[in-house]
């Protein structure tokens, strides 16, 4: 069977890193005889320029017909002053909604050779290996009304969730914990928010279905503090959309660079979308120095979650670990003893290691 993969390069370094991931997948095809069929579509700023919309219908259609989608990144200063329906991020929110990608999985693992690149002390981050499971289609970013009133002098945003939306993400987190160290931390603000009170009730109800998983509840403010003072205490963290957005970027400092963090966004039974945690990095776009590892590790997650190719996914992850441990590094990762390489060179090293 040929895996149908849609590439959405997007803007800035998105295109640079997505073709790095494609090279790595072609190395997997060669080694394991697993063919993939690639096609590319516009999203974000480039789609606004070419189609006058951040999410053309043909992009949505192609993604719905694919087995999996790889996305680079969207956005950049060129479109920053556009009206809200012509902003690149609209493309991203739109494709998540169109594919009903309700679960965002972000693994965060410190690489031994990169511990020094984190602003945190090595002894604090050593051994950290956690997974953040974030709800992606509900909460404040989608609730209505979201508007200004009183002549623009007052605002309202709405945090809305249904029980079903909470249950499916909490189930996904329990299942993820079962595959890891069986420890789930649910993050909420149940001392203040009604939505968090229902969230906490559902987590408590679900415990009976997953007797092997231990559960604790942490308020989001305390979780933000614990994540950088004692990250090794966490295995799987589950939380709603906005809290997850903030905590997952905070967790990125554990690895030393956004350039190392992959993510998977999953639908209930449909197509999965895989993208690096970083944005389009306009400050380095076009220079050929972007770190492709987050994108390449996202492709590995794709093999695991969308194609059930665990051995092949592991081969990519092992190759990345090998090259990082051989002290090769890109400009975003400080390493005084290592060898500085650009995007193409880093990709080739990983391809060769596979
Ligand atoms: N998922 C997405 O598409 C996404 C996510 C976040 C931000 N954005 C958009 O990206 C644009 C820039 O946003 P930002 O600057 O806040 O975040 P960013 O992640 O693009 O960049 C933050 C910093 O990290 C560096 N960086 C990020 N990825 C890197 C990589 N792979 N290799 C080397 N260095 C890397 C950048 O050079 C920059 O200094 C904005 O338009 C924003 O809206 C898009």
mmCIF file of C-alpha atoms and ligand atoms in Angstrom:
data_model
loop_
_atom_site.group_PDB
_atom_site.id
_atom_site.type_symbol
_atom_site.label_atom_id
_atom_site.label_comp_id
_atom_site.label_asym_id
_atom_site.label_seq_id
_atom_site.Cartn_x
_atom_site.Cartn_y
_atom_site.Cartn_z
ATOM 1 C CA UNK A 1 0.000 0.000 0.000
ATOM 2 C CA UNK A 2 1.261 3.479 -0.891
ATOM 3 C CA UNK A 3 0.827 6.051 1.887
ATOM 4 C CA UNK A 4 -0.766 9.245 0.577
ATOM 5 C CA UNK A 5 0.912 12.236 2.244
ATOM 6 C CA UNK A 6 -0.105 15.857 1.673
ATOM 7 C CA UNK A 7 2.669 18.410 2.261
ATOM 8 C CA UNK A 8 1.636 21.892 3.408
ATOM 9 C CA UNK A 9 4.944 23.816 3.445
ATOM 10 C CA UNK A 10 3.370 27.178 4.383
ATOM 11 C CA UNK A 11 5.612 30.193 5.005
ATOM 12 C CA UNK A 12 9.134 31.133 6.093
ATOM 13 C CA UNK A 13 11.224 28.158 7.153
ATOM 14 C CA UNK A 14 8.162 25.894 6.735
ATOM 15 C CA UNK A 15 9.163 25.035 3.192
ATOM 16 C CA UNK A 16 12.828 24.543 4.126
ATOM 17 C CA UNK A 17 12.117 22.017 6.847
ATOM 18 C CA UNK A 18 9.266 20.158 5.153
ATOM 19 C CA UNK A 19 11.460 19.087 2.229
ATOM 20 C CA UNK A 20 14.046 17.908 4.757
ATOM 21 C CA UNK A 21 11.362 15.623 6.221
ATOM 22 C CA UNK A 22 10.465 14.415 2.726
ATOM 23 C CA UNK A 23 14.123 13.461 2.110
ATOM 24 C CA UNK A 24 14.116 11.471 5.326
ATOM 25 C CA UNK A 25 10.873 9.684 4.377
ATOM 26 C CA UNK A 26 12.403 8.789 1.015
ATOM 27 C CA UNK A 27 15.309 7.232 2.897
ATOM 28 C CA UNK A 28 12.732 5.164 4.810
ATOM 29 C CA UNK A 29 11.171 4.088 1.501
ATOM 30 C CA UNK A 30 14.583 2.921 0.272
ATOM 31 C CA UNK A 31 15.466 1.031 3.419
ATOM 32 C CA UNK A 32 12.100 -0.568 4.224
ATOM 33 C CA UNK A 33 10.460 -0.644 0.800
ATOM 34 C CA UNK A 34 7.527 1.421 2.049
ATOM 35 C CA UNK A 35 6.389 3.750 -0.762
ATOM 36 C CA UNK A 36 4.817 7.157 -0.152
ATOM 37 C CA UNK A 37 3.028 9.413 -2.607
ATOM 38 C CA UNK A 38 3.511 13.143 -1.966
ATOM 39 C CA UNK A 39 1.509 16.143 -3.132
ATOM 40 C CA UNK A 40 1.873 19.805 -2.046
ATOM 41 C CA UNK A 41 -0.783 22.450 -1.371
ATOM 42 C CA UNK A 42 -0.834 26.056 -0.156
ATOM 43 C CA UNK A 43 -1.792 27.211 3.327
ATOM 44 C CA UNK A 44 -1.201 30.407 5.311
ATOM 45 C CA UNK A 45 0.441 33.496 3.849
ATOM 46 C CA UNK A 46 1.440 31.844 0.586
ATOM 47 C CA UNK A 47 -2.214 30.792 0.091
ATOM 48 C CA UNK A 48 -3.359 34.370 0.752
ATOM 49 C CA UNK A 49 -0.933 35.555 -1.951
ATOM 50 C CA UNK A 50 -1.927 32.856 -4.454
ATOM 51 C CA UNK A 51 -5.647 32.330 -3.703
ATOM 52 C CA UNK A 52 -6.742 35.275 -1.555
ATOM 53 C CA UNK A 53 -7.616 32.966 1.334
ATOM 54 C CA UNK A 54 -5.399 31.340 3.997
ATOM 55 C CA UNK A 55 -7.123 27.979 3.449
ATOM 56 C CA UNK A 56 -8.182 27.212 -0.137
ATOM 57 C CA UNK A 57 -10.927 24.607 -0.615
ATOM 58 C CA UNK A 58 -8.595 22.436 -2.708
ATOM 59 C CA UNK A 59 -6.173 22.260 0.248
ATOM 60 C CA UNK A 60 -8.938 21.064 2.576
ATOM 61 C CA UNK A 61 -10.149 18.531 0.004
ATOM 62 C CA UNK A 62 -6.655 17.117 -0.560
ATOM 63 C CA UNK A 63 -6.047 16.806 3.188
ATOM 64 C CA UNK A 64 -9.361 15.016 3.728
ATOM 65 C CA UNK A 65 -8.426 12.492 1.026
ATOM 66 C CA UNK A 66 -4.908 11.879 2.364
ATOM 67 C CA UNK A 67 -3.657 9.316 4.864
ATOM 68 C CA UNK A 68 -1.642 11.984 6.672
ATOM 69 C CA UNK A 69 -0.659 15.646 6.403
ATOM 70 C CA UNK A 70 2.741 17.214 7.097
ATOM 71 C CA UNK A 71 2.640 20.953 7.794
ATOM 72 C CA UNK A 72 5.653 23.308 7.949
ATOM 73 C CA UNK A 73 4.538 26.600 9.530
ATOM 74 C CA UNK A 74 2.483 29.651 8.646
ATOM 75 C CA UNK A 75 2.780 33.384 9.195
ATOM 76 C CA UNK A 76 5.171 36.266 8.813
ATOM 77 C CA UNK A 77 5.418 40.054 8.987
ATOM 78 C CA UNK A 78 4.135 40.431 5.409
ATOM 79 C CA UNK A 79 0.614 39.493 6.547
ATOM 80 C CA UNK A 80 0.675 40.857 10.123
ATOM 81 C CA UNK A 81 -1.558 43.835 9.332
ATOM 82 C CA UNK A 82 -4.105 41.913 7.263
ATOM 83 C CA UNK A 83 -7.744 41.863 8.419
ATOM 84 C CA UNK A 84 -8.483 38.867 10.646
ATOM 85 C CA UNK A 85 -10.032 36.659 7.925
ATOM 86 C CA UNK A 86 -6.897 37.132 5.818
ATOM 87 C CA UNK A 87 -4.400 36.176 8.520
ATOM 88 C CA UNK A 88 -2.201 33.095 7.939
ATOM 89 C CA UNK A 89 -3.097 31.610 11.359
ATOM 90 C CA UNK A 90 -6.696 31.379 10.162
ATOM 91 C CA UNK A 91 -5.489 28.671 7.790
ATOM 92 C CA UNK A 92 -4.064 26.696 10.676
ATOM 93 C CA UNK A 93 -7.147 26.992 12.894
ATOM 94 C CA UNK A 94 -9.308 26.223 9.842
ATOM 95 C CA UNK A 95 -7.522 23.012 8.865
ATOM 96 C CA UNK A 96 -7.574 21.769 12.487
ATOM 97 C CA UNK A 97 -11.319 22.390 12.557
ATOM 98 C CA UNK A 98 -11.955 20.931 9.068
ATOM 99 C CA UNK A 99 -10.144 17.684 9.926
ATOM 100 C CA UNK A 100 -11.579 17.665 13.472
ATOM 101 C CA UNK A 101 -8.075 17.392 14.927
ATOM 102 C CA UNK A 102 -9.073 17.432 18.563
ATOM 103 C CA UNK A 103 -5.920 15.949 20.134
ATOM 104 C CA UNK A 104 -2.503 17.586 20.003
ATOM 105 C CA UNK A 105 0.366 15.407 21.245
ATOM 106 C CA UNK A 106 3.697 17.039 21.990
ATOM 107 C CA UNK A 107 6.503 14.868 23.322
ATOM 108 C CA UNK A 108 9.302 16.752 25.068
ATOM 109 C CA UNK A 109 12.522 14.906 25.672
ATOM 110 C CA UNK A 110 15.883 16.316 26.656
ATOM 111 C CA UNK A 111 18.815 15.112 24.496
ATOM 112 C CA UNK A 112 21.904 14.491 26.624
ATOM 113 C CA UNK A 113 24.243 16.477 24.378
ATOM 114 C CA UNK A 114 21.881 19.462 24.293
ATOM 115 C CA UNK A 115 21.176 19.858 27.999
ATOM 116 C CA UNK A 116 23.675 22.716 28.168
ATOM 117 C CA UNK A 117 21.712 24.619 25.471
ATOM 118 C CA UNK A 118 18.697 24.970 27.749
ATOM 119 C CA UNK A 119 18.539 28.091 29.938
ATOM 120 C CA UNK A 120 17.631 25.745 32.811
ATOM 121 C CA UNK A 121 20.220 23.972 34.947
ATOM 122 C CA UNK A 122 21.338 20.599 33.586
ATOM 123 C CA UNK A 123 20.586 18.812 36.881
ATOM 124 C CA UNK A 124 16.968 20.023 36.719
ATOM 125 C CA UNK A 125 16.201 18.892 33.162
ATOM 126 C CA UNK A 126 18.313 15.734 33.022
ATOM 127 C CA UNK A 127 16.005 12.746 32.449
ATOM 128 C CA UNK A 128 12.943 14.800 31.530
ATOM 129 C CA UNK A 129 10.722 12.918 29.123
ATOM 130 C CA UNK A 130 7.106 13.976 29.000
ATOM 131 C CA UNK A 131 4.111 14.157 26.692
ATOM 132 C CA UNK A 132 1.679 17.061 26.641
ATOM 133 C CA UNK A 133 -1.809 16.150 25.411
ATOM 134 C CA UNK A 134 -3.661 19.351 24.506
ATOM 135 C CA UNK A 135 -7.298 19.753 23.450
ATOM 136 C CA UNK A 136 -7.250 21.547 20.112
ATOM 137 C CA UNK A 137 -10.710 22.342 18.792
ATOM 138 C CA UNK A 138 -12.613 23.837 21.732
ATOM 139 C CA UNK A 139 -12.175 26.419 24.463
ATOM 140 C CA UNK A 140 -11.362 30.106 24.221
ATOM 141 C CA UNK A 141 -9.936 30.084 20.696
ATOM 142 C CA UNK A 142 -13.239 28.971 19.171
ATOM 143 C CA UNK A 143 -16.004 30.011 21.600
ATOM 144 C CA UNK A 144 -18.631 32.546 20.518
ATOM 145 C CA UNK A 145 -19.206 35.362 21.169
ATOM 146 C CA UNK A 146 -15.677 36.653 20.764
ATOM 147 C CA UNK A 147 -15.968 40.360 20.040
ATOM 148 C CA UNK A 148 -15.688 43.952 21.079
ATOM 149 C CA UNK A 149 -18.694 45.950 22.176
ATOM 150 C CA UNK A 150 -19.431 49.310 23.803
ATOM 151 C CA UNK A 151 -17.812 51.123 20.867
ATOM 152 C CA UNK A 152 -14.752 48.900 21.097
ATOM 153 C CA UNK A 153 -14.167 49.650 24.784
ATOM 154 C CA UNK A 154 -15.265 46.290 26.169
ATOM 155 C CA UNK A 155 -14.522 42.734 25.035
ATOM 156 C CA UNK A 156 -15.793 39.225 25.477
ATOM 157 C CA UNK A 157 -14.183 35.862 24.666
ATOM 158 C CA UNK A 158 -15.988 32.616 25.409
ATOM 159 C CA UNK A 159 -14.586 29.405 26.895
ATOM 160 C CA UNK A 160 -17.019 26.713 25.794
ATOM 161 C CA UNK A 161 -16.731 22.904 25.945
ATOM 162 C CA UNK A 162 -19.126 19.991 25.770
ATOM 163 C CA UNK A 163 -18.768 16.877 27.938
ATOM 164 C CA UNK A 164 -18.106 14.828 24.788
ATOM 165 C CA UNK A 165 -15.228 17.119 23.733
ATOM 166 C CA UNK A 166 -13.657 16.756 27.160
ATOM 167 C CA UNK A 167 -14.188 13.002 27.353
ATOM 168 C CA UNK A 168 -12.450 12.188 24.076
ATOM 169 C CA UNK A 169 -9.282 14.156 24.874
ATOM 170 C CA UNK A 170 -9.144 12.791 28.419
ATOM 171 C CA UNK A 171 -9.527 9.239 27.042
ATOM 172 C CA UNK A 172 -6.703 9.893 24.559
ATOM 173 C CA UNK A 173 -4.485 11.069 27.431
ATOM 174 C CA UNK A 174 -5.238 7.989 29.564
ATOM 175 C CA UNK A 175 -4.468 5.763 26.552
ATOM 176 C CA UNK A 176 -1.208 7.623 25.942
ATOM 177 C CA UNK A 177 -0.260 7.224 29.608
ATOM 178 C CA UNK A 178 -0.923 3.480 29.378
ATOM 179 C CA UNK A 179 1.681 3.292 26.589
ATOM 180 C CA UNK A 180 4.252 5.233 28.649
ATOM 181 C CA UNK A 181 4.950 5.385 32.401
ATOM 182 C CA UNK A 182 1.277 5.247 33.401
ATOM 183 C CA UNK A 183 1.241 8.546 35.214
ATOM 184 C CA UNK A 184 -1.269 11.221 34.201
ATOM 185 C CA UNK A 185 -1.318 14.823 35.410
ATOM 186 C CA UNK A 186 -4.522 16.702 34.648
ATOM 187 C CA UNK A 187 -4.037 20.471 34.543
ATOM 188 C CA UNK A 188 -6.959 22.839 35.110
ATOM 189 C CA UNK A 189 -8.079 25.919 37.028
ATOM 190 C CA UNK A 190 -10.841 24.187 38.984
ATOM 191 C CA UNK A 191 -10.628 26.689 41.847
ATOM 192 C CA UNK A 192 -12.039 29.378 39.505
ATOM 193 C CA UNK A 193 -13.434 28.121 36.197
ATOM 194 C CA UNK A 194 -16.688 26.200 35.741
ATOM 195 C CA UNK A 195 -15.206 24.479 32.666
ATOM 196 C CA UNK A 196 -12.341 23.187 34.804
ATOM 197 C CA UNK A 197 -14.743 21.816 37.412
ATOM 198 C CA UNK A 198 -16.466 19.652 34.777
ATOM 199 C CA UNK A 199 -13.040 18.694 33.363
ATOM 200 C CA UNK A 200 -11.898 17.488 36.787
ATOM 201 C CA UNK A 201 -15.136 15.524 37.364
ATOM 202 C CA UNK A 202 -14.646 13.710 34.046
ATOM 203 C CA UNK A 203 -11.004 12.845 34.819
ATOM 204 C CA UNK A 204 -12.169 11.381 38.158
ATOM 205 C CA UNK A 205 -14.927 9.361 36.411
ATOM 206 C CA UNK A 206 -12.506 7.991 33.802
ATOM 207 C CA UNK A 207 -10.019 6.686 36.382
ATOM 208 C CA UNK A 208 -12.061 3.504 36.757
ATOM 209 C CA UNK A 209 -11.590 2.672 33.054
ATOM 210 C CA UNK A 210 -7.787 2.881 33.307
ATOM 211 C CA UNK A 211 -6.886 1.227 36.635
ATOM 212 C CA UNK A 212 -3.162 1.005 35.768
ATOM 213 C CA UNK A 213 -2.777 4.765 35.425
ATOM 214 C CA UNK A 214 -2.176 6.967 38.463
ATOM 215 C CA UNK A 215 -3.709 10.431 38.265
ATOM 216 C CA UNK A 216 -3.078 13.748 39.932
ATOM 217 C CA UNK A 217 -4.664 17.179 39.444
ATOM 218 C CA UNK A 218 -2.541 20.318 39.307
ATOM 219 C CA UNK A 219 -3.742 23.909 38.898
ATOM 220 C CA UNK A 220 -2.338 25.531 35.783
ATOM 221 C CA UNK A 221 -0.371 28.205 37.645
ATOM 222 C CA UNK A 222 1.343 25.549 39.787
ATOM 223 C CA UNK A 223 1.898 23.373 36.701
ATOM 224 C CA UNK A 224 3.687 26.253 34.940
ATOM 225 C CA UNK A 225 6.022 26.542 37.914
ATOM 226 C CA UNK A 226 6.621 22.791 38.340
ATOM 227 C CA UNK A 227 7.353 22.330 34.647
ATOM 228 C CA UNK A 228 10.555 24.339 34.936
ATOM 229 C CA UNK A 229 11.503 23.601 38.541
ATOM 230 C CA UNK A 230 10.948 19.820 38.514
ATOM 231 C CA UNK A 231 10.061 18.571 35.008
ATOM 232 C CA UNK A 232 11.101 14.967 35.624
ATOM 233 C CA UNK A 233 8.035 14.459 37.858
ATOM 234 C CA UNK A 234 5.791 14.463 34.765
ATOM 235 C CA UNK A 235 4.929 11.646 32.367
ATOM 236 C CA UNK A 236 1.706 12.637 30.528
ATOM 237 C CA UNK A 237 0.060 16.037 31.046
ATOM 238 C CA UNK A 238 -3.486 16.588 29.750
ATOM 239 C CA UNK A 239 -5.120 19.975 29.512
ATOM 240 C CA UNK A 240 -7.538 22.183 27.575
ATOM 241 C CA UNK A 241 -6.659 24.278 24.544
ATOM 242 C CA UNK A 242 -5.236 27.556 25.862
ATOM 243 C CA UNK A 243 -3.477 26.098 28.910
ATOM 244 C CA UNK A 244 -1.899 23.502 26.606
ATOM 245 C CA UNK A 245 -0.812 26.153 24.129
ATOM 246 C CA UNK A 246 1.087 28.014 26.832
ATOM 247 C CA UNK A 247 2.487 25.029 28.729
ATOM 248 C CA UNK A 248 3.780 23.288 25.611
ATOM 249 C CA UNK A 249 5.797 26.333 24.569
ATOM 250 C CA UNK A 250 7.100 26.637 28.116
ATOM 251 C CA UNK A 251 8.131 22.962 28.012
ATOM 252 C CA UNK A 252 10.096 23.634 24.838
ATOM 253 C CA UNK A 253 12.891 25.233 26.871
ATOM 254 C CA UNK A 254 13.640 21.819 28.345
ATOM 255 C CA UNK A 255 15.030 20.642 25.023
ATOM 256 C CA UNK A 256 17.052 23.766 24.363
ATOM 257 C CA UNK A 257 15.260 24.841 21.169
ATOM 258 C CA UNK A 258 11.857 24.994 19.558
ATOM 259 C CA UNK A 259 13.672 23.475 16.597
ATOM 260 C CA UNK A 260 13.691 20.072 18.342
ATOM 261 C CA UNK A 261 9.994 19.698 19.202
ATOM 262 C CA UNK A 262 7.597 17.659 17.033
ATOM 263 C CA UNK A 263 3.827 17.386 17.351
ATOM 264 C CA UNK A 264 0.931 15.269 16.171
ATOM 265 C CA UNK A 265 -2.674 16.405 15.853
ATOM 266 C CA UNK A 266 -5.133 13.554 15.633
ATOM 267 C CA UNK A 267 -8.765 13.101 14.639
ATOM 268 C CA UNK A 268 -10.995 10.392 16.102
ATOM 269 C CA UNK A 269 -10.803 8.041 13.120
ATOM 270 C CA UNK A 270 -9.509 10.252 10.374
ATOM 271 C CA UNK A 271 -6.367 11.805 9.007
ATOM 272 C CA UNK A 272 -3.551 12.998 11.302
ATOM 273 C CA UNK A 273 -1.625 16.248 10.873
ATOM 274 C CA UNK A 274 2.008 16.477 11.930
ATOM 275 C CA UNK A 275 3.961 19.697 12.389
ATOM 276 C CA UNK A 276 6.893 21.143 14.305
ATOM 277 C CA UNK A 277 6.059 23.149 17.437
ATOM 278 C CA UNK A 278 7.893 26.174 16.054
ATOM 279 C CA UNK A 279 6.577 28.892 13.756
ATOM 280 C CA UNK A 280 7.827 30.197 10.427
ATOM 281 C CA UNK A 281 10.880 31.916 11.982
ATOM 282 C CA UNK A 282 10.932 34.926 9.626
ATOM 283 C CA UNK A 283 14.209 36.099 11.219
ATOM 284 C CA UNK A 284 16.120 33.172 9.677
ATOM 285 C CA UNK A 285 13.870 32.264 6.706
ATOM 286 C CA UNK A 286 15.721 31.830 3.403
ATOM 287 C CA UNK A 287 19.129 31.499 5.068
ATOM 288 C CA UNK A 288 19.193 27.696 4.936
ATOM 289 C CA UNK A 289 20.116 27.426 8.622
ATOM 290 C CA UNK A 290 16.803 26.264 10.149
ATOM 291 C CA UNK A 291 16.938 23.219 12.352
ATOM 292 C CA UNK A 292 14.949 20.499 10.507
ATOM 293 C CA UNK A 293 14.814 18.081 13.465
ATOM 294 C CA UNK A 294 11.363 19.090 14.840
ATOM 295 C CA UNK A 295 9.891 18.545 11.382
ATOM 296 C CA UNK A 296 11.759 15.263 10.881
ATOM 297 C CA UNK A 297 10.618 13.971 14.287
ATOM 298 C CA UNK A 298 7.068 15.017 13.331
ATOM 299 C CA UNK A 299 7.388 12.767 10.276
ATOM 300 C CA UNK A 300 8.450 9.951 12.629
ATOM 301 C CA UNK A 301 5.299 10.555 14.710
ATOM 302 C CA UNK A 302 3.308 10.360 11.466
ATOM 303 C CA UNK A 303 4.759 6.922 10.697
ATOM 304 C CA UNK A 304 3.842 5.748 14.194
ATOM 305 C CA UNK A 305 0.325 7.193 14.546
ATOM 306 C CA UNK A 306 -1.013 7.266 10.969
ATOM 307 C CA UNK A 307 0.812 4.324 9.364
ATOM 308 C CA UNK A 308 1.483 2.085 12.359
ATOM 309 C CA UNK A 309 5.135 1.862 11.239
ATOM 310 C CA UNK A 310 6.803 1.660 14.635
ATOM 311 C CA UNK A 311 10.116 0.237 13.461
ATOM 312 C CA UNK A 312 10.475 2.882 10.760
ATOM 313 C CA UNK A 313 9.551 5.683 13.191
ATOM 314 C CA UNK A 314 12.121 4.365 15.642
ATOM 315 C CA UNK A 315 14.751 4.310 12.871
ATOM 316 C CA UNK A 316 14.248 8.042 12.331
ATOM 317 C CA UNK A 317 14.317 8.825 16.056
ATOM 318 C CA UNK A 318 17.462 6.730 16.544
ATOM 319 C CA UNK A 319 19.158 8.452 13.584
ATOM 320 C CA UNK A 320 18.377 11.894 15.038
ATOM 321 C CA UNK A 321 19.648 10.873 18.456
ATOM 322 C CA UNK A 322 22.826 9.447 16.940
ATOM 323 C CA UNK A 323 23.631 12.614 14.983
ATOM 324 C CA UNK A 324 22.862 14.907 17.918
ATOM 325 C CA UNK A 325 25.027 12.742 20.169
ATOM 326 C CA UNK A 326 27.837 12.927 17.609
ATOM 327 C CA UNK A 327 27.811 16.650 18.400
ATOM 328 C CA UNK A 328 26.465 17.993 15.116
ATOM 329 C CA UNK A 329 24.298 21.018 15.735
ATOM 330 C CA UNK A 330 22.385 23.799 13.932
ATOM 331 C CA UNK A 331 22.749 27.478 14.767
ATOM 332 C CA UNK A 332 19.800 27.562 17.177
ATOM 333 C CA UNK A 333 21.584 25.052 19.458
ATOM 334 C CA UNK A 334 24.706 26.352 21.131
ATOM 335 C CA UNK A 335 27.439 23.755 21.215
ATOM 336 C CA UNK A 336 30.996 24.999 21.618
ATOM 337 C CA UNK A 337 32.531 21.526 21.169
ATOM 338 C CA UNK A 338 30.473 20.410 18.199
ATOM 339 C CA UNK A 339 30.311 20.893 14.448
ATOM 340 C CA UNK A 340 27.931 23.566 13.140
ATOM 341 C CA UNK A 341 25.873 22.401 10.131
ATOM 342 C CA UNK A 342 23.119 23.952 8.010
ATOM 343 C CA UNK A 343 19.660 22.544 7.193
ATOM 344 C CA UNK A 344 20.789 20.494 4.190
ATOM 345 C CA UNK A 345 23.818 19.076 5.971
ATOM 346 C CA UNK A 346 21.838 18.110 9.076
ATOM 347 C CA UNK A 347 19.227 16.407 6.891
ATOM 348 C CA UNK A 348 21.884 14.489 4.947
ATOM 349 C CA UNK A 349 23.555 13.318 8.167
ATOM 350 C CA UNK A 350 20.201 11.946 9.378
ATOM 351 C CA UNK A 351 19.475 10.337 5.986
ATOM 352 C CA UNK A 352 22.915 8.692 6.020
ATOM 353 C CA UNK A 353 22.385 7.459 9.580
ATOM 354 C CA UNK A 354 19.136 5.782 8.484
HETATM 355 N N1 LIG B 1 2.232 26.415 13.835
HETATM 356 C C1 LIG B 1 2.588 27.514 13.213
HETATM 357 O O1 LIG B 1 2.546 27.610 11.996
HETATM 358 C C2 LIG B 1 3.080 28.687 14.015
HETATM 359 C C3 LIG B 1 3.414 28.546 15.361
HETATM 360 C C4 LIG B 1 3.942 29.635 16.043
HETATM 361 C C5 LIG B 1 4.117 30.844 15.370
HETATM 362 N N2 LIG B 1 3.742 30.947 14.080
HETATM 363 C C6 LIG B 1 3.965 32.185 13.293
HETATM 364 O O2 LIG B 1 5.348 32.247 12.963
HETATM 365 C C7 LIG B 1 5.764 33.613 12.886
HETATM 366 C C8 LIG B 1 6.960 33.829 13.787
HETATM 367 O O3 LIG B 1 6.557 33.584 15.140
HETATM 368 P P1 LIG B 1 7.558 33.543 16.378
HETATM 369 O O4 LIG B 1 8.803 34.299 16.018
HETATM 370 O O5 LIG B 1 6.797 33.914 17.571
HETATM 371 O O6 LIG B 1 7.907 31.998 16.578
HETATM 372 P P2 LIG B 1 8.925 31.062 15.787
HETATM 373 O O7 LIG B 1 8.794 29.699 16.369
HETATM 374 O O8 LIG B 1 8.738 31.186 14.345
HETATM 375 O O9 LIG B 1 10.392 31.635 16.149
HETATM 376 C C9 LIG B 1 10.831 31.877 17.481
HETATM 377 C C10 LIG B 1 12.370 31.883 17.519
HETATM 378 O O10 LIG B 1 12.841 30.537 17.402
HETATM 379 C C11 LIG B 1 13.675 30.390 16.251
HETATM 380 N N3 LIG B 1 13.325 29.120 15.596
HETATM 381 C C12 LIG B 1 12.086 28.590 15.482
HETATM 382 N N4 LIG B 1 12.137 27.431 14.797
HETATM 383 C C13 LIG B 1 13.428 27.232 14.481
HETATM 384 C C14 LIG B 1 14.111 26.208 13.770
HETATM 385 N N5 LIG B 1 13.487 25.144 13.262
HETATM 386 N N6 LIG B 1 15.448 26.348 13.613
HETATM 387 C C15 LIG B 1 16.102 27.391 14.137
HETATM 388 N N7 LIG B 1 15.527 28.380 14.827
HETATM 389 C C16 LIG B 1 14.190 28.303 14.996
HETATM 390 C C17 LIG B 1 13.345 31.579 15.354
HETATM 391 O O11 LIG B 1 14.437 31.902 14.510
HETATM 392 C C18 LIG B 1 13.003 32.649 16.351
HETATM 393 O O12 LIG B 1 14.162 33.303 16.797
HETATM 394 C C19 LIG B 1 4.544 34.441 13.282
HETATM 395 O O13 LIG B 1 3.920 34.895 12.112
HETATM 396 C C20 LIG B 1 3.666 33.465 14.035
HETATM 397 O O14 LIG B 1 2.293 33.796 13.933
HETATM 398 C C21 LIG B 1 3.255 29.902 13.373
#
